[in-house]
Tab-separated table of C-alpha atoms and ligand atoms in Angstrom:
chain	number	residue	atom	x	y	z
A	27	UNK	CA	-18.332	4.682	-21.626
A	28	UNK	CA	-15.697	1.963	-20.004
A	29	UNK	CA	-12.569	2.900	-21.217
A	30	UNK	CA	-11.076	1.008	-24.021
A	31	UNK	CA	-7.891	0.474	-21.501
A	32	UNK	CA	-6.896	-2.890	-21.922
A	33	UNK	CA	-5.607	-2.016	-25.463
A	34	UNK	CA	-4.042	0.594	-24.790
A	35	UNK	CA	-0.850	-1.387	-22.677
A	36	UNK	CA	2.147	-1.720	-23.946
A	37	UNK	CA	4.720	-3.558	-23.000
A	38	UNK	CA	8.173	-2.034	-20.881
A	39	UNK	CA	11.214	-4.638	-21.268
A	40	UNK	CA	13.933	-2.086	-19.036
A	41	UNK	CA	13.890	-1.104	-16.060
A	42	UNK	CA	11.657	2.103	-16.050
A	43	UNK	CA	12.884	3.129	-12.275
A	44	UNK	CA	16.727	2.904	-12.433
A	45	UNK	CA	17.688	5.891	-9.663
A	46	UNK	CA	13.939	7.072	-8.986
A	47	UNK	CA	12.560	8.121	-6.019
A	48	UNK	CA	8.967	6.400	-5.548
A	49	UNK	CA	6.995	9.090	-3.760
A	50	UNK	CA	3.085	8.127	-5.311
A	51	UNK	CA	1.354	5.864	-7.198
A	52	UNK	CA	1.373	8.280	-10.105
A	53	UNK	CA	4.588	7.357	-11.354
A	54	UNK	CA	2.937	3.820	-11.996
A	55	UNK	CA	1.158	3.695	-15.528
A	56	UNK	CA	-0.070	-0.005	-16.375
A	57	UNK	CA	2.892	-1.147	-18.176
A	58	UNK	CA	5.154	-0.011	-15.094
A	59	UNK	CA	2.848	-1.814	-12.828
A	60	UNK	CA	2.821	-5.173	-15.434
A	61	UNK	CA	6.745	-4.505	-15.380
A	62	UNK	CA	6.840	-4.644	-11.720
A	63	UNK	CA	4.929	-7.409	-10.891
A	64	UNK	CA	6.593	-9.765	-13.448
A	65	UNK	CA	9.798	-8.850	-11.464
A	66	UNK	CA	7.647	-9.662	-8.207
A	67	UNK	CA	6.552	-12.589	-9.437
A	68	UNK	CA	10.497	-13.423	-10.174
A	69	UNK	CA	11.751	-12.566	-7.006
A	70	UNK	CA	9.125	-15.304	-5.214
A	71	UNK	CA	10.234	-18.062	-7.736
A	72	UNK	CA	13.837	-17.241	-6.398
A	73	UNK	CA	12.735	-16.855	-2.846
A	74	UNK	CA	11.095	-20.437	-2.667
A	75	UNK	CA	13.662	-22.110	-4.575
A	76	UNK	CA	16.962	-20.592	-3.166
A	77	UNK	CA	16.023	-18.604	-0.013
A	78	UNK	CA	17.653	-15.009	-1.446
A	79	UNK	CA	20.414	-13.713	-3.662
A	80	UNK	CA	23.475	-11.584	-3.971
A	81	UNK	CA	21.838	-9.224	-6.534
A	82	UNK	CA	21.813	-6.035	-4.029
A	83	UNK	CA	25.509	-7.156	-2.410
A	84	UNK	CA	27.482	-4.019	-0.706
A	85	UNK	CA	24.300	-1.932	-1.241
A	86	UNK	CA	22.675	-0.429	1.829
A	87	UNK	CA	19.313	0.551	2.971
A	88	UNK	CA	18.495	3.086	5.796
A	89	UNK	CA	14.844	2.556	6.975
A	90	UNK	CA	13.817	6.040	9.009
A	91	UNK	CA	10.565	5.403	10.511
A	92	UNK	CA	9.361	8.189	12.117
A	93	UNK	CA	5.780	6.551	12.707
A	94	UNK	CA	5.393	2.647	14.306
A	95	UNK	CA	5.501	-0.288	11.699
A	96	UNK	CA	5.580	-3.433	11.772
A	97	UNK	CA	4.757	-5.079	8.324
A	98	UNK	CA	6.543	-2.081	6.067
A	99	UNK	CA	9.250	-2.149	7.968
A	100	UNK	CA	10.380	-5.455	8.687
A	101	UNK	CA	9.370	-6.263	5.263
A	102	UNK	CA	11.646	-3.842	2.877
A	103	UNK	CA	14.489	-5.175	5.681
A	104	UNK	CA	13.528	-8.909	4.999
A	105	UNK	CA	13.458	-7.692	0.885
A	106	UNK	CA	17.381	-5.805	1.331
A	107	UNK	CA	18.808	-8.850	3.259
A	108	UNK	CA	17.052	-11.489	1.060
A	109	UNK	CA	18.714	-9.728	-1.738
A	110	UNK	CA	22.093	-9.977	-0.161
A	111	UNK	CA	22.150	-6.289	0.877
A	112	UNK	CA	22.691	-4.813	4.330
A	113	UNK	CA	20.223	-2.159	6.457
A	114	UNK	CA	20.334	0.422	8.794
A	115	UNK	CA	16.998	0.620	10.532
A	116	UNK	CA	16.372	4.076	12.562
A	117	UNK	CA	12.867	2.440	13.203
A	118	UNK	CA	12.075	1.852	17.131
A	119	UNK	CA	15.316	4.343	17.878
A	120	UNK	CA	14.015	7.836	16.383
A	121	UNK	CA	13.598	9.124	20.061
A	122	UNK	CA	17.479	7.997	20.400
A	123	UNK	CA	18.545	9.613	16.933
A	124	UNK	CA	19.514	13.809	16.704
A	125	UNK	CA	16.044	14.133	15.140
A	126	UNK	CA	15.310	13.996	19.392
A	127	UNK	CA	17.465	17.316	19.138
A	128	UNK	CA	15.337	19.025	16.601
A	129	UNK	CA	17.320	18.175	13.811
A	130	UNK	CA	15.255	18.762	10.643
A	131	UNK	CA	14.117	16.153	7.868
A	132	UNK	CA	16.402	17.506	4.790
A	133	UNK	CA	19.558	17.060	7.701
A	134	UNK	CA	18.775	13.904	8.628
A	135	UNK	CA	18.299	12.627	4.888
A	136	UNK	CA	21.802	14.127	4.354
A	137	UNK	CA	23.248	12.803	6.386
A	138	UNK	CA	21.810	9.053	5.708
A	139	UNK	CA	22.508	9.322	1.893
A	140	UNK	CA	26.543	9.564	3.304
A	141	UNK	CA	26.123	6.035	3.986
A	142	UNK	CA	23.396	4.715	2.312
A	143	UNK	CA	22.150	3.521	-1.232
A	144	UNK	CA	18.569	4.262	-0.717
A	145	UNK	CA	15.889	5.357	1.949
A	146	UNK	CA	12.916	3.922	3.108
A	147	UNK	CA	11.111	6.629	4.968
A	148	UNK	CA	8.158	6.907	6.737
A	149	UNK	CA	7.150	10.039	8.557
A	150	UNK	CA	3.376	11.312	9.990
A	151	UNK	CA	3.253	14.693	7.566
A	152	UNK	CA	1.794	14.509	3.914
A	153	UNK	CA	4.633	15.464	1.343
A	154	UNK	CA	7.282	14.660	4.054
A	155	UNK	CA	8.957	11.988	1.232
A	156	UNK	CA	9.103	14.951	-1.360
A	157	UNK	CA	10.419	17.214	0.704
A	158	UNK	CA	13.208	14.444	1.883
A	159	UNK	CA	13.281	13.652	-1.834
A	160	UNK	CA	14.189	17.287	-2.875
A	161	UNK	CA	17.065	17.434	-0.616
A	162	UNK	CA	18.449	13.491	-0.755
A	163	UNK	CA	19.868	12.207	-4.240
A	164	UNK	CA	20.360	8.610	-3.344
A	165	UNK	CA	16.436	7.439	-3.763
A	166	UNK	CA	13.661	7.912	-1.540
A	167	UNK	CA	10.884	5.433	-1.000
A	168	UNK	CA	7.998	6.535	0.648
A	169	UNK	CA	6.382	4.417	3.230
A	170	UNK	CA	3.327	6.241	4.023
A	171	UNK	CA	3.217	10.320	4.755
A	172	UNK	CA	0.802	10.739	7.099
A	173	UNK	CA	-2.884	10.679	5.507
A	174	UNK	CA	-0.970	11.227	2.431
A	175	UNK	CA	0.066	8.200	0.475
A	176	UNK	CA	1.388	4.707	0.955
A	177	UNK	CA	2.691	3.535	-2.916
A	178	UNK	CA	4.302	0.232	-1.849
A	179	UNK	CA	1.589	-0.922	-0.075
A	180	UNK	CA	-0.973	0.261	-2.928
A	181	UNK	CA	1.319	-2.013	-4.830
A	182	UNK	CA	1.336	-5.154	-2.976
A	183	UNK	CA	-2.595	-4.862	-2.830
A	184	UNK	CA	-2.951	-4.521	-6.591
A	185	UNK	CA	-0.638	-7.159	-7.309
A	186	UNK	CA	-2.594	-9.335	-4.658
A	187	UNK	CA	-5.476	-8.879	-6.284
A	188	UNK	CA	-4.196	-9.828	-9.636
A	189	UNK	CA	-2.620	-13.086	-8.298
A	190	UNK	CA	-5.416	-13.965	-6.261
A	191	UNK	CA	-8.246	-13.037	-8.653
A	192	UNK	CA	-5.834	-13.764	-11.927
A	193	UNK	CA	-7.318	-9.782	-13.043
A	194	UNK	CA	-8.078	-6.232	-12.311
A	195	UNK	CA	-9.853	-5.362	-14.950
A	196	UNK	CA	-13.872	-6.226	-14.665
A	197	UNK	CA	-13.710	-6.552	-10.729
A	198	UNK	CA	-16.165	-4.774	-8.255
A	199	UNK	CA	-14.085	-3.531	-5.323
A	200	UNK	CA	-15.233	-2.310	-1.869
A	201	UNK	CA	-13.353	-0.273	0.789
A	202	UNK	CA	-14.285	-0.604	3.934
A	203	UNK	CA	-13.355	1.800	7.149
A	204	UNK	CA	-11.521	5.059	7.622
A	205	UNK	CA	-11.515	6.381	3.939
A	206	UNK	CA	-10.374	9.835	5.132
A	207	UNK	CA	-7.096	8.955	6.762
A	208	UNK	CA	-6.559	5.552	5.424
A	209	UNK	CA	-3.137	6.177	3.129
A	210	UNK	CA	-3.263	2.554	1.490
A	211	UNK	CA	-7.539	3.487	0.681
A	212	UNK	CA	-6.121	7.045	-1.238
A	213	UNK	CA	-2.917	5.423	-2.794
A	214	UNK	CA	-5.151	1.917	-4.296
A	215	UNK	CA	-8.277	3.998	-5.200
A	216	UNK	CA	-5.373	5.977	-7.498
A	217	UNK	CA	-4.197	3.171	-8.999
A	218	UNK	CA	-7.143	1.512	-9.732
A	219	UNK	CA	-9.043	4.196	-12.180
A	220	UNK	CA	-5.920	3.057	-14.445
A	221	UNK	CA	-8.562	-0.241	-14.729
A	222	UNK	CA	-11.826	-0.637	-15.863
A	223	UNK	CA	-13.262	-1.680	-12.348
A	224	UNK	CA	-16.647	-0.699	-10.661
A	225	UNK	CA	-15.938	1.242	-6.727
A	226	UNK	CA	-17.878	1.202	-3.767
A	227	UNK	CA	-16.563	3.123	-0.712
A	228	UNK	CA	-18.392	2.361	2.609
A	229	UNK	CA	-17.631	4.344	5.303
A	230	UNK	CA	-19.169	6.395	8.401
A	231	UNK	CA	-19.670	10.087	8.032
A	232	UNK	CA	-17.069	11.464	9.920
A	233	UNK	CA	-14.629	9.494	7.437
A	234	UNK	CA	-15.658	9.168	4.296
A	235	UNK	CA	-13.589	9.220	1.185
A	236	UNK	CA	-11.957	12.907	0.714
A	237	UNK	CA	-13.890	15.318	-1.688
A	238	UNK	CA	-10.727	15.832	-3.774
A	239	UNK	CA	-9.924	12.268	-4.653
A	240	UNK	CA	-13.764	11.213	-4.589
A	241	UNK	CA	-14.035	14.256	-7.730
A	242	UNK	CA	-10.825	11.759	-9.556
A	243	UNK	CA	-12.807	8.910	-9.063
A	244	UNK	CA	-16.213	10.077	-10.631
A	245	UNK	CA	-14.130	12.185	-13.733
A	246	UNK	CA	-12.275	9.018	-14.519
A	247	UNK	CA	-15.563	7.656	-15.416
A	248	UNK	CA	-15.649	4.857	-13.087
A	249	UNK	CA	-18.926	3.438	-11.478
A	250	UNK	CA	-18.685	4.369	-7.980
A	251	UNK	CA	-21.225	4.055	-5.073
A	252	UNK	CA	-21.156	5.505	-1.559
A	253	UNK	CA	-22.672	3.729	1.489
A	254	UNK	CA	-22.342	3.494	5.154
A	255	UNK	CA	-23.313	-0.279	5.094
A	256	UNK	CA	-21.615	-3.436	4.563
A	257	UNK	CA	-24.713	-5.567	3.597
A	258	UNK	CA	-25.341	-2.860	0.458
A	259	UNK	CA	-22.455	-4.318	-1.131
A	260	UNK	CA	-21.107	-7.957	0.381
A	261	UNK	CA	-22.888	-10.141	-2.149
A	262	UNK	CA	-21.857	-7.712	-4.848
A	263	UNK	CA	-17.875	-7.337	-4.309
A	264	UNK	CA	-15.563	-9.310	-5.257
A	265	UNK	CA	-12.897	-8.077	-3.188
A	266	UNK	CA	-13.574	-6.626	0.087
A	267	UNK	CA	-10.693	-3.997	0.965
A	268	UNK	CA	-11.040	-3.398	4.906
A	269	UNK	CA	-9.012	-1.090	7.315
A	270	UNK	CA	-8.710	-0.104	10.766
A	271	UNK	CA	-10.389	3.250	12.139
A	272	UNK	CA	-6.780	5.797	11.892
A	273	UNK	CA	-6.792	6.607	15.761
A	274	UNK	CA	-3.222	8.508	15.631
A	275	UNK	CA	-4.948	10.979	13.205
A	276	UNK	CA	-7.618	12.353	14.805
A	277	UNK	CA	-7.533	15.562	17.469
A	278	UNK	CA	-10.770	14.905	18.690
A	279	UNK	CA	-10.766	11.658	20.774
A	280	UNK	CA	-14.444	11.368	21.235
A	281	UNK	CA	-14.903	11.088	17.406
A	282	UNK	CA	-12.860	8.158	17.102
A	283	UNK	CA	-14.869	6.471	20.245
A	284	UNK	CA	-17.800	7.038	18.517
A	285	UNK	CA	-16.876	5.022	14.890
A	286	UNK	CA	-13.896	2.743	16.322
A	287	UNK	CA	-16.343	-0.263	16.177
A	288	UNK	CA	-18.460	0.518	13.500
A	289	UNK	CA	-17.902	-2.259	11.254
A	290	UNK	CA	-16.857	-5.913	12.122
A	291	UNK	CA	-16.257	-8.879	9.106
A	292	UNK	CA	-17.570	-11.983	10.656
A	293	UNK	CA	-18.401	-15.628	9.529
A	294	UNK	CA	-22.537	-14.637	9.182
A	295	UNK	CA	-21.092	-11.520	7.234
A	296	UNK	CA	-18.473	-13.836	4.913
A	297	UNK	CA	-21.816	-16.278	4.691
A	298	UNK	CA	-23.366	-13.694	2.466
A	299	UNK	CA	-20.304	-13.102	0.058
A	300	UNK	CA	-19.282	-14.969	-3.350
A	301	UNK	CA	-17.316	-17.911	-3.511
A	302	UNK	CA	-14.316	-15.881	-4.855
A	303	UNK	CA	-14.760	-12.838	-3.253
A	304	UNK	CA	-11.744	-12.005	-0.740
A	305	UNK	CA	-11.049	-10.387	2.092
A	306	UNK	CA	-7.737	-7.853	2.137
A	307	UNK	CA	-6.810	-5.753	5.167
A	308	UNK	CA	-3.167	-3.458	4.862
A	309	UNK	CA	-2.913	-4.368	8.645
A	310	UNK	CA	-3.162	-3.992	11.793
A	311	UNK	CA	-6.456	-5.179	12.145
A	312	UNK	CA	-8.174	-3.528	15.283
A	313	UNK	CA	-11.481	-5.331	15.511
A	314	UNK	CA	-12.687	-5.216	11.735
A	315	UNK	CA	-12.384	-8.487	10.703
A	316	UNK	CA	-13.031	-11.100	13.273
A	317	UNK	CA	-10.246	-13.800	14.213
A	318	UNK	CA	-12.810	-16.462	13.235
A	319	UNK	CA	-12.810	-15.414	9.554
A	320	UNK	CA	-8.891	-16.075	9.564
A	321	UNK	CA	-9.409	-19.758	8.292
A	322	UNK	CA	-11.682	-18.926	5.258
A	323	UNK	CA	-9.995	-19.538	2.442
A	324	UNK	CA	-11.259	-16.047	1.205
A	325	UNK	CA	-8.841	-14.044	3.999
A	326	UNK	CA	-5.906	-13.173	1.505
A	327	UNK	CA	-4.683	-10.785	4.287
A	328	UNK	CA	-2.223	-12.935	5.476
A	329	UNK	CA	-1.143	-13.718	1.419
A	330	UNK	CA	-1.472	-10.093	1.155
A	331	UNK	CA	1.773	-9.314	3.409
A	332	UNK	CA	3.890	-11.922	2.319
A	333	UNK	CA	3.589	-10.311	-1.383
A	334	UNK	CA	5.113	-7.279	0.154
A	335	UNK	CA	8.168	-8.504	0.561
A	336	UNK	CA	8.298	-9.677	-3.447
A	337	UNK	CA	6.747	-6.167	-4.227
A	338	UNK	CA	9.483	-4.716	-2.312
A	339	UNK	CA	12.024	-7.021	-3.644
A	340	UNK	CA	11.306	-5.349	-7.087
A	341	UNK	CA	11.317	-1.956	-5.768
A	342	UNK	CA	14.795	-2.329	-3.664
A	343	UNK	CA	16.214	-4.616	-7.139
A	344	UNK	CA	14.824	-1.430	-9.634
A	345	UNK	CA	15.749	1.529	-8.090
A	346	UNK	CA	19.325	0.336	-7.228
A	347	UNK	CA	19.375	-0.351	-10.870
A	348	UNK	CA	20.268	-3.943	-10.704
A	349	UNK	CA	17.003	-5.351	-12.848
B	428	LIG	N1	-0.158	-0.303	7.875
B	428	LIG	C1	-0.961	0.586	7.080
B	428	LIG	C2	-0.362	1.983	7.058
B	428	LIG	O1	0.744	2.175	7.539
B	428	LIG	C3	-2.392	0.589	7.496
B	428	LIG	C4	-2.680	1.090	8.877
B	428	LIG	O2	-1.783	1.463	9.626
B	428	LIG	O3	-3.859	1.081	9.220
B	428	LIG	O4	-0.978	2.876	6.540
C-alpha cells in the first residue's frame, strides 16, 4: 500500500513563490519543499560565512502580531535584516496601533501594504491570513491563525527533521500534547502524508487530534496510531514532536487545569528512546520536556529554532522574488 512517492519528485530549478502569499502548507508539494530547503540550506552557508547579505536591500517587512511571539517574530525580523532589508514590527504595540480603535483587519493590511513589501501576520482567528490576503496585494505570510495553521513553522520542523535525521521518508513520528489547538501539530501532520512515514498522535481526551484532519491522515493511507501514553510509543519513534497544553484557547479554565501537566519528557523517559531518536518542541515549553533533558544530544529543539531563521530566509528571499 505505501505510496510509490519517492519517484514521483521532480525537480523545481525557479523560484515557484515569486509574489505568493503563503497562507498553508498546501501550497508546498515535495519538490517546493526540496526547492525550499536547498535555498535554506544556502542561506546558513552564507549566514556562517559572511554574517548576512544585501539580497532584500530597500525592501520592507511589516510584522503585525496580533497574538504574543517570541521565536516567529524575532526570527522573520532577524531573516529581513540578515538579508539587508528593513522591518516594521507592530508586535508588542497592537494595543498602541488604530486596531485599539476598532479598526478592521482588511484596513489595517491596507494600509501596511502603502509602505511595505510583504506582511508577516499573526492573528488568534482561523482564516484571518486569507481574509488579510484577499484584501492586501503585497504578500501575506501567515504566522499562525489561531488553531488554524502555522506553515513556516511546519516548515522549519520538516526541514529539521531532514537535516537532523538526513530523511523523511521511512521515519516513525510521534506528537505529543494539545493536538486539538496545536497549529504547528495540524500544519506538520499536513505536510507529512506528502511522505511515506508511519504517525502516532498521543494526546489526552479533551485534545486529541481533530476528526477532520485525523479522516486526511487515515485516507492518505498512512499508518497511524492513537494513544494517551508516552511509553506506547518512546522506544518506537524516531522523532518525538512535543508541545505545550494551548491555554489561550480554551473557555473553560478548569479543563486546561485538569491536562496542563499531563505529560513531562524526562531523562528516565529519554532512557527508554533510540539512539537517534530526537526530541522537537515549536516552543514555549511549559513543563513538557524537563530542563534536564536540554543537554542530550537528542534535544534538537534548540537546532530546531535556529533553522527558522534559514527557513524564513528562503521565504522572505522567494516571495520578494529575489531567488
Ligand atoms: N509557538 C508555537 C505557535 O505559535 C507553539 C505554541 O505557541 O505552543 O503556535
Amino acid at each position: 500500500m505505501l505510496r510509490q512517492i519517492t519517484d514521483q519528485v521532480k525537480r523545481i530549478d525557479v523560484n515557484p513563490f515569486p509574489g505568493a502569499d503563503i497562507l498553508s502548507v498546501s501550497q508546498f508539494d515535495r519538490p517546493r519543499l526540496e526547492w525550499l530547503f536547498a535555498r535554506a540550506l544556502e542561506m546558513q552557508d552564507m549566514v556562517k560565512r559572511d554574517g548576512g547579505s544585501d539580497l532584500l536591500r530597500h525592501k520592507l517587512m511589516v510584522a503585525l502580531f496580533y497574538e504574543p511571539s517570541t521565536r516567529t517574530s524575532s526570527s522573520f525580523i532577524a531573516a529581513m535584516e540578515r538579508l539587508g532589508g528593513s522591518t516594521v514590527p507592530i508586535t508588542q504595540g497592537v494595543q498602541y496601533s488604530s486596531v485599539s480603535k476598532g479598526e478592521s483587519l482588511p484596513d489595517t493590511v491596507r494600509t501596511l501594504e502603502q509602505y511595505s513589501d510583504v506582511i508577516v501576520l499573526r492573528h488568534p482567528e482561523i482564516g484571518s491570513a486569507r481574509i488579510a490576503a484577499d484584501y492586501c496585494r503585497k504578500p501575506i505570510i501567515n504566522a499562525g491563525d489561531g488553531a488554524g495553521e502555522h506553515p513556516t513553522q511546519a516548515l522549519l520542523d520538516l526541514f529539521t527533521i531532514q537535516k537532523e535525521l538526513g530523511r523523511i521518508d521511512k521515519l516513525r513520528i510521534a506528537m505529543v500534547g494539545d493536538l486539538k489547538y496545536g497549529r504547528t501539530v495540524h500544519s506538520l501532520t499536513r505536510l507529512l502524508l506528502q511522505y511515506d512515514v508511519e504517525l502516532a498522535f498521543v494526546s489526552p481526551e479533551l485534545v486529541r487530534l481533530p476528526l477532520d484532519l485525523m479522516n486526511e491522515v487515515r485516507k492518505s493511507g498512512i499508518s497511524v496510531e492513537e494513544t494517551y501514553h508516552v511509553a506506547d510509543v518512546i522506544s518506537w519513534a524516531d522523532v518525538l514532536y512535543v508541545t505545550r497544553v494551548q491555554k489561550e484557547r480554551f473557555s473553560d479554565l478548569s479543563q486546561y487545569e485538569e491536562i496542563k501537566n499531563f505529560y513531562e519528557i524526562t531523562p528516565e523517559i529519554m532512557a527508554q528512546a533510540q539512539e537517534q531518536m530526537i526530541v522537537m518542541h515549536p516552543l514555549p515549553r511549559v513543563g513538557e520536556i524537563a530542563y534536564s533533558v536540554d543537554n542530550d544530544p537528542r534535544a534538537a529543539y534548540f537546532r530546531q529554532m535556529e533553522n527558522g531563521m534559514y527557513i524564513r530566509m528562503a521565504i522572505l528571499a522567494a516571495v520578494l522574488g529575489k531567488l
